[in-house]
Short mmCIF file of C-alpha atoms in Angstrom, two decimals:
data_model
loop_
_atom_site.label_atom_id
_atom_site.label_comp_id
_atom_site.label_asym_id
_atom_site.label_seq_id
_atom_site.Cartn_x
_atom_site.Cartn_y
_atom_site.Cartn_z
CA MET A 1 -147.87 100.68 -43.78
CA LYS A 2 -149.09 102.67 -40.78
CA LYS A 3 -151.63 105.44 -41.32
CA THR A 4 -152.08 108.24 -38.78
CA VAL A 5 -154.87 110.78 -39.19
CA THR A 6 -154.68 114.12 -37.39
CA SER A 7 -155.62 117.77 -37.91
CA LEU A 8 -153.84 121.02 -38.64
CA ALA A 9 -154.45 124.18 -36.60
CA ASP A 10 -157.21 125.40 -38.93
CA GLY A 11 -159.05 122.06 -38.93
CA ARG A 12 -157.76 120.67 -42.23
CA GLU A 13 -157.04 116.95 -42.28
CA LEU A 14 -153.43 115.70 -42.24
CA ILE A 15 -152.52 112.06 -42.81
CA TYR A 16 -149.11 110.46 -42.26
CA TYR A 17 -148.17 107.26 -44.09
CA ASP A 18 -145.22 105.44 -42.52
CA SER A 19 -143.28 102.33 -43.48
CA ALA A 20 -142.65 101.39 -39.83
CA ASP A 21 -145.66 100.20 -37.85
CA ASP A 22 -144.29 101.55 -34.56
CA THR A 23 -143.97 105.18 -35.75
CA VAL A 24 -145.68 107.65 -33.42
CA ARG A 25 -147.13 110.86 -34.88
CA ASP A 26 -148.27 113.16 -32.07
CA ALA A 27 -146.75 116.53 -33.05
CA ILE A 28 -149.19 119.44 -32.76
CA ASP A 29 -149.55 122.20 -35.34
CA ARG A 30 -148.50 125.28 -33.33
CA ARG A 31 -149.31 127.89 -35.97
CA PRO A 32 -152.01 130.52 -35.21
CA LEU A 33 -154.00 129.85 -38.37
CA ASP A 34 -157.34 131.38 -39.27
CA ALA A 35 -160.04 129.11 -40.62
CA VAL A 36 -159.74 128.36 -44.34
CA SER A 37 -161.96 130.57 -46.48
CA THR A 38 -162.53 129.54 -50.10
CA SER A 39 -164.61 130.82 -52.98
CA SER A 40 -164.47 127.74 -55.18
CA GLU A 41 -167.31 127.48 -57.68
CA VAL A 42 -167.81 125.13 -60.64
CA ARG A 43 -169.41 126.64 -63.73
CA ARG A 44 -170.47 124.71 -66.82
CA ASP A 45 -169.64 126.00 -70.31
CA PRO A 46 -172.86 125.71 -72.37
CA LEU A 47 -170.98 125.62 -75.70
CA LEU A 48 -168.30 123.04 -74.94
CA GLY A 49 -170.22 121.19 -72.22
CA ASP A 50 -167.20 121.12 -69.89
CA SER A 51 -166.76 122.59 -66.42
CA VAL A 52 -164.49 125.36 -65.13
CA ALA A 53 -163.49 125.85 -61.48
CA ILE A 54 -163.56 129.51 -60.44
CA ALA A 55 -161.24 129.89 -57.42
CA SER A 56 -160.22 133.52 -56.88
CA HIS A 57 -158.79 132.80 -53.41
CA ARG A 58 -155.88 130.98 -55.07
CA GLN A 59 -154.38 134.32 -56.11
CA GLY A 60 -152.94 134.53 -52.59
CA ARG A 61 -151.34 131.07 -52.48
CA THR A 62 -147.69 130.58 -51.58
CA TYR A 63 -145.47 131.44 -54.55
CA HIS A 64 -141.82 130.34 -54.91
CA PRO A 65 -140.78 130.71 -51.26
CA PRO A 66 -137.08 130.37 -50.36
CA ALA A 67 -136.05 126.86 -49.35
CA ASP A 68 -135.84 127.77 -45.66
CA GLU A 69 -139.49 128.87 -45.76
CA CYS A 70 -140.88 125.87 -47.67
CA PRO A 71 -144.32 124.97 -46.26
CA LEU A 72 -143.87 121.29 -47.21
CA CYS A 73 -140.67 120.68 -45.27
CA PRO A 74 -140.99 119.25 -41.75
CA SER A 75 -141.34 121.75 -38.91
CA GLU A 76 -138.11 122.45 -37.07
CA GLY A 77 -137.74 124.64 -33.98
CA ASP A 78 -139.55 127.92 -34.57
CA ARG A 79 -139.87 127.32 -38.32
CA LEU A 80 -143.39 125.90 -38.58
CA SER A 81 -144.83 124.36 -41.73
CA GLU A 82 -147.83 122.40 -42.96
CA ILE A 83 -146.16 119.29 -41.50
CA PRO A 84 -145.92 119.62 -37.69
CA ASP A 85 -143.55 116.68 -37.24
CA SER A 86 -139.76 116.93 -37.63
CA HIS A 87 -139.63 114.13 -40.22
CA TYR A 88 -142.06 112.12 -42.30
CA ASP A 89 -142.17 109.35 -44.91
CA VAL A 90 -145.27 110.40 -46.88
CA ALA A 91 -147.75 113.05 -45.77
CA VAL A 92 -151.09 114.09 -47.26
CA PHE A 93 -153.13 117.12 -46.24
CA GLU A 94 -156.05 119.19 -47.44
CA ASN A 95 -154.86 122.04 -49.64
CA ARG A 96 -155.12 125.44 -47.95
CA PHE A 97 -155.73 127.02 -51.36
CA PRO A 98 -157.94 124.42 -53.08
CA SER A 99 -159.27 124.67 -56.62
CA LEU A 100 -162.23 122.54 -55.49
CA ALA A 101 -163.80 122.59 -52.03
CA GLY A 102 -167.02 121.74 -50.20
CA ASP A 103 -169.78 120.63 -52.54
CA SER A 104 -167.43 121.36 -55.46
CA GLY A 105 -165.02 118.56 -54.57
CA ARG A 106 -161.76 118.28 -52.65
CA CYS A 107 -158.05 119.00 -53.20
CA GLU A 108 -155.16 117.42 -51.32
CA VAL A 109 -151.37 117.78 -51.33
CA VAL A 110 -149.14 114.68 -51.29
CA CYS A 111 -145.59 115.15 -49.97
CA PHE A 112 -143.45 112.28 -51.29
CA THR A 113 -140.53 112.74 -48.88
CA SER A 114 -139.32 115.14 -46.22
CA ASP A 115 -136.11 115.72 -48.24
CA HIS A 116 -136.56 119.13 -49.88
CA ASP A 117 -133.76 118.58 -52.42
CA ALA A 118 -134.92 115.17 -53.68
CA SER A 119 -137.23 114.28 -56.54
CA PHE A 120 -139.56 111.33 -57.04
CA ALA A 121 -136.85 109.67 -59.14
CA ASP A 122 -134.54 109.78 -56.10
CA LEU A 123 -136.89 107.67 -53.97
CA THR A 124 -136.13 104.07 -53.13
CA GLU A 125 -138.48 101.35 -54.32
CA GLU A 126 -139.82 101.07 -50.77
CA GLN A 127 -140.53 104.82 -50.64
CA ALA A 128 -142.20 104.81 -54.07
CA GLY A 129 -144.29 101.83 -53.00
CA LEU A 130 -145.45 103.79 -49.95
CA VAL A 131 -146.53 106.67 -52.20
CA LEU A 132 -148.53 104.16 -54.26
CA GLU A 133 -150.21 102.97 -51.05
CA ALA A 134 -151.05 106.58 -50.16
CA TRP A 135 -152.53 107.24 -53.62
CA THR A 136 -154.59 104.06 -53.30
CA ASP A 137 -155.81 104.87 -49.80
CA ARG A 138 -156.81 108.42 -50.78
CA THR A 139 -158.67 107.08 -53.82
CA ALA A 140 -160.60 104.72 -51.54
CA GLU A 141 -161.37 107.45 -48.99
CA LEU A 142 -162.44 110.08 -51.53
CA ALA A 143 -164.60 107.54 -53.36
CA GLU A 144 -166.83 107.50 -50.27
CA LEU A 145 -167.56 111.25 -50.44
CA ASP A 146 -170.90 112.16 -51.99
CA GLN A 147 -169.41 115.18 -53.79
CA VAL A 148 -166.62 113.20 -55.50
CA THR A 149 -167.20 111.44 -58.84
CA GLN A 150 -163.60 111.01 -60.01
CA VAL A 151 -160.19 110.96 -58.27
CA PHE A 152 -157.13 112.34 -60.04
CA CYS A 153 -153.65 111.77 -58.56
CA PHE A 154 -150.90 113.73 -60.30
CA GLU A 155 -147.50 115.38 -60.04
CA ASN A 156 -146.31 118.59 -61.69
CA ARG A 157 -142.49 118.76 -61.72
CA GLY A 158 -140.48 121.81 -62.76
CA ALA A 159 -140.86 125.59 -62.94
CA GLU A 160 -141.59 125.31 -66.68
CA ILE A 161 -144.76 123.41 -65.80
CA GLY A 162 -145.81 126.18 -63.39
CA VAL A 163 -144.80 124.57 -60.10
CA THR A 164 -144.65 127.17 -57.32
CA LEU A 165 -143.21 124.93 -54.56
CA GLY A 166 -139.92 123.16 -55.20
CA HIS A 167 -140.40 120.42 -52.59
CA PRO A 168 -141.16 117.00 -54.18
CA HIS A 169 -144.92 116.71 -54.01
CA GLY A 170 -148.05 115.97 -55.98
CA GLN A 171 -151.74 116.61 -55.67
CA ILE A 172 -155.03 114.73 -55.58
CA TYR A 173 -158.22 116.23 -56.94
CA GLY A 174 -161.63 114.83 -56.14
CA TYR A 175 -163.83 116.13 -58.96
CA PRO A 176 -167.62 116.41 -58.59
CA PHE A 177 -168.01 115.46 -62.27
CA VAL A 178 -166.48 113.26 -64.96
CA THR A 179 -163.56 115.17 -66.47
CA PRO A 180 -163.60 115.94 -70.22
CA ARG A 181 -160.57 113.74 -71.03
CA THR A 182 -162.09 110.79 -69.20
CA GLY A 183 -165.47 111.36 -70.82
CA GLN A 184 -163.87 111.29 -74.27
CA MET A 185 -162.05 108.04 -73.51
CA MET A 186 -165.21 106.42 -72.17
CA ARG A 187 -167.21 107.41 -75.25
CA SER A 188 -164.48 106.00 -77.49
CA ALA A 189 -164.45 102.78 -75.47
CA GLN A 190 -168.23 102.49 -75.77
CA ARG A 191 -168.11 102.93 -79.56
CA HIS A 192 -165.33 100.37 -79.82
CA ARG A 193 -167.29 97.89 -77.72
CA GLU A 194 -170.39 98.37 -79.90
CA GLU A 195 -168.42 98.01 -83.14
CA THR A 196 -166.08 95.15 -82.22
CA GLY A 197 -167.33 93.57 -79.01
CA ARG A 198 -163.87 94.10 -77.51
CA ASN A 199 -162.32 96.45 -74.97
CA LEU A 200 -160.59 99.47 -76.50
CA PHE A 201 -157.85 99.76 -73.87
CA ASP A 202 -156.99 96.06 -74.17
CA ASP A 203 -156.72 96.43 -77.94
CA VAL A 204 -154.51 99.53 -77.66
CA VAL A 205 -152.08 97.75 -75.34
CA ALA A 206 -152.10 94.61 -77.50
CA ARG A 207 -151.39 96.69 -80.61
CA GLU A 208 -148.40 98.39 -79.00
CA LEU A 209 -146.98 95.09 -77.74
CA ALA A 210 -147.41 93.47 -81.15
CA ASP A 211 -145.81 96.41 -82.99
CA GLY A 212 -143.02 96.94 -80.45
CA ALA A 213 -141.65 100.11 -82.08
CA ARG A 214 -143.02 102.36 -79.38
CA VAL A 215 -142.57 100.10 -76.33
CA VAL A 216 -140.17 101.66 -73.82
CA LEU A 217 -140.32 99.22 -70.89
CA SER A 218 -142.02 95.87 -70.50
CA GLY A 219 -142.33 94.05 -67.20
CA GLU A 220 -144.27 91.01 -66.07
CA HIS A 221 -147.14 93.14 -64.78
CA TRP A 222 -146.71 96.56 -66.46
CA VAL A 223 -145.98 97.87 -69.94
CA ALA A 224 -144.86 101.40 -70.88
CA PHE A 225 -145.07 102.79 -74.41
CA VAL A 226 -145.19 106.01 -76.38
CA PRO A 227 -148.72 106.17 -77.83
CA TYR A 228 -149.19 105.95 -81.61
CA ALA A 229 -150.67 109.47 -81.72
CA ALA A 230 -148.67 111.08 -78.91
CA HIS A 231 -149.65 114.70 -78.22
CA TRP A 232 -146.44 115.69 -76.45
CA PRO A 233 -142.77 115.55 -77.56
CA TYR A 234 -141.94 112.80 -75.05
CA GLU A 235 -145.02 111.04 -73.71
CA VAL A 236 -145.26 107.59 -72.13
CA HIS A 237 -148.36 105.66 -71.08
CA LEU A 238 -147.96 103.04 -68.37
CA TYR A 239 -150.57 100.26 -68.11
CA PRO A 240 -150.95 97.27 -65.82
CA ARG A 241 -151.16 94.16 -67.99
CA SER A 242 -154.30 93.10 -66.13
CA ARG A 243 -156.94 95.76 -66.71
CA VAL A 244 -158.47 97.34 -63.58
CA PRO A 245 -160.64 100.48 -63.24
CA ASP A 246 -158.65 102.22 -60.50
CA LEU A 247 -155.76 101.93 -58.08
CA ARG A 248 -157.78 100.03 -55.47
CA ASP A 249 -157.98 96.97 -57.74
CA LEU A 250 -154.28 96.46 -58.44
CA ASP A 251 -153.10 93.08 -57.17
CA GLU A 252 -150.05 92.61 -54.97
CA ALA A 253 -147.80 91.54 -57.84
CA ALA A 254 -148.56 94.71 -59.80
CA ARG A 255 -148.01 96.85 -56.69
CA THR A 256 -144.64 95.23 -56.09
CA GLU A 257 -143.40 95.77 -59.64
CA PHE A 258 -144.74 99.31 -60.09
CA PRO A 259 -141.90 101.14 -58.24
CA GLN A 260 -139.26 99.38 -60.37
CA ILE A 261 -140.92 100.35 -63.66
CA TYR A 262 -141.99 103.86 -62.68
CA LEU A 263 -138.69 104.92 -61.11
CA GLU A 264 -136.85 103.70 -64.20
CA LEU A 265 -139.16 105.77 -66.43
CA LEU A 266 -138.59 108.91 -64.39
CA ARG A 267 -134.82 108.42 -64.43
CA ARG A 268 -134.88 107.97 -68.19
CA PHE A 269 -136.87 111.17 -68.56
CA ASP A 270 -134.05 113.03 -66.83
CA ARG A 271 -131.58 111.58 -69.37
CA ILE A 272 -133.52 112.42 -72.55
CA PHE A 273 -131.65 115.62 -73.36
CA GLY A 274 -128.17 114.50 -72.36
CA PRO A 275 -125.71 115.18 -69.55
CA GLY A 276 -125.54 118.68 -68.11
CA GLU A 277 -129.18 119.44 -68.88
CA PRO A 278 -131.47 120.57 -66.05
CA PRO A 279 -134.02 118.07 -64.72
CA THR A 280 -136.76 117.36 -67.23
CA PRO A 281 -140.05 119.10 -66.39
CA TYR A 282 -142.99 116.73 -66.54
CA ILE A 283 -146.58 116.02 -65.64
CA SER A 284 -147.42 112.57 -64.31
CA ALA A 285 -151.14 111.80 -64.31
CA TRP A 286 -153.12 108.78 -63.12
CA HIS A 287 -156.27 108.13 -65.14
CA GLN A 288 -158.87 106.31 -63.06
CA ALA A 289 -162.46 105.32 -63.78
CA PRO A 290 -165.18 107.59 -62.34
CA PHE A 291 -167.49 106.15 -59.71
CA GLY A 292 -171.04 105.01 -60.32
CA VAL A 293 -171.24 105.79 -64.04
CA PRO A 294 -172.06 103.60 -67.06
CA GLY A 295 -168.98 102.21 -68.77
CA ARG A 296 -166.82 102.17 -65.63
CA GLU A 297 -166.12 98.46 -66.06
CA ASP A 298 -164.60 99.10 -69.53
CA PHE A 299 -162.17 101.78 -68.34
CA ALA A 300 -158.49 100.94 -67.77
CA LEU A 301 -156.36 102.47 -65.06
CA HIS A 302 -153.18 103.93 -66.54
CA LEU A 303 -150.57 106.60 -65.93
CA GLU A 304 -149.59 109.22 -68.50
CA LEU A 305 -146.15 110.81 -68.16
CA PHE A 306 -145.10 113.65 -70.49
CA THR A 307 -142.81 116.64 -70.79
CA ILE A 308 -143.30 120.00 -72.46
CA ARG A 309 -139.59 120.19 -73.35
CA ARG A 310 -139.19 119.26 -77.03
CA THR A 311 -135.42 119.61 -77.27
CA SER A 312 -132.56 121.11 -75.29
CA GLY A 313 -133.51 124.62 -74.19
CA LYS A 314 -136.82 124.64 -76.07
CA LEU A 315 -140.35 124.10 -74.79
CA LYS A 316 -143.49 122.92 -76.52
CA PHE A 317 -145.99 125.78 -76.23
CA LEU A 318 -149.70 125.28 -76.73
CA ALA A 319 -150.19 127.93 -79.39
CA GLY A 320 -152.97 128.63 -81.91
CA SER A 321 -153.87 125.14 -83.12
CA GLU A 322 -153.52 123.47 -79.72
CA SER A 323 -155.08 126.19 -77.55
CA GLY A 324 -157.60 127.50 -80.05
CA MET A 325 -158.77 124.29 -81.71
CA SER A 326 -157.43 121.47 -79.46
CA VAL A 327 -155.50 120.03 -82.43
CA PHE A 328 -152.02 119.06 -81.29
CA ILE A 329 -148.96 119.23 -83.54
CA ASN A 330 -146.07 117.06 -82.33
CA ASP A 331 -142.52 117.82 -83.51
CA VAL A 332 -141.10 114.49 -82.28
CA PRO A 333 -142.26 111.28 -84.02
CA PRO A 334 -143.50 108.80 -81.37
CA GLU A 335 -141.18 106.09 -82.69
CA ALA A 336 -138.16 108.42 -82.33
CA ALA A 337 -139.23 109.35 -78.80
CA ALA A 338 -139.53 105.68 -77.84
CA GLN A 339 -136.12 104.92 -79.34
CA ARG A 340 -134.54 107.74 -77.33
CA LEU A 341 -136.17 106.53 -74.11
CA ARG A 342 -134.80 103.03 -74.77
CA GLU A 343 -131.31 104.45 -75.38
CA VAL A 344 -131.11 106.24 -72.05
CA ALA A 345 -131.73 103.20 -69.83
CA SER A 346 -130.29 103.41 -66.33
CA GLU A 347 -127.02 101.59 -65.82
#
């Protein structure tokens, strides 16, 4: 992998990740951009104890542009975008409309490919491996920032999820705090350690492997399963068999196998609802251990992949119980979801 760091016209950082070591990236951003102005502020809720990012400047962010005006496509002729070069493998840049900025953290955009009409599932194993290297490198870089406590790499796919740019891309958030979901998992892991002397994540994975009813894919270095108490209609958790706290600690064998397992999962997601159905909307979320906090060594890196589509033409809405009380009601039994995901294996 070759990494090239440069800047956009307004001073934001842009990083190219290339498979070929002899790739030259010297294109200049020719847009007359004003300096980025943000109003990001993190406020803490005294009742729930969680944090909310207030970012009013995001009201003006780019919203469903036509394909020929996509800001994530390579620049071509007089059509200038966030990517000055005419082609790229993987590109990462600071978000122009960040939810978190300055002392409140950092937000980046990850462009998986220069092909506007592709999806992550369309990538080759080599391309997917390069994205993994980019995620890992950004985790390492953001971990060195004083204002970042936790790094979250994720992809939103589909208009139903709320995606406003159709180009295949994801995001990376550098939070200045431990997120609520992570905090809950770490507290559960601590209680489990105190009560049993064992690691909670190891026991969860071992339970799923022993049961087998919810296992979707099992490789030498990764295992994917629908969790016992899945929140979403179709939800898969992907764990490396050797527990590590974050992406930086994956060994070479796990890195090599990851594209095979992950691409197969994504392709199965697109087959869940049968032929002729539109691509399955999903959220893909890496859960990594926060930095410099007690309990970090007990946390297990894993990826959670889920869709809000519960059946053909119907979405799972977070209504009264979910939104008001945070009590999920799942219409699809986890065992049935796992069975369906096994049925739709790629040929």
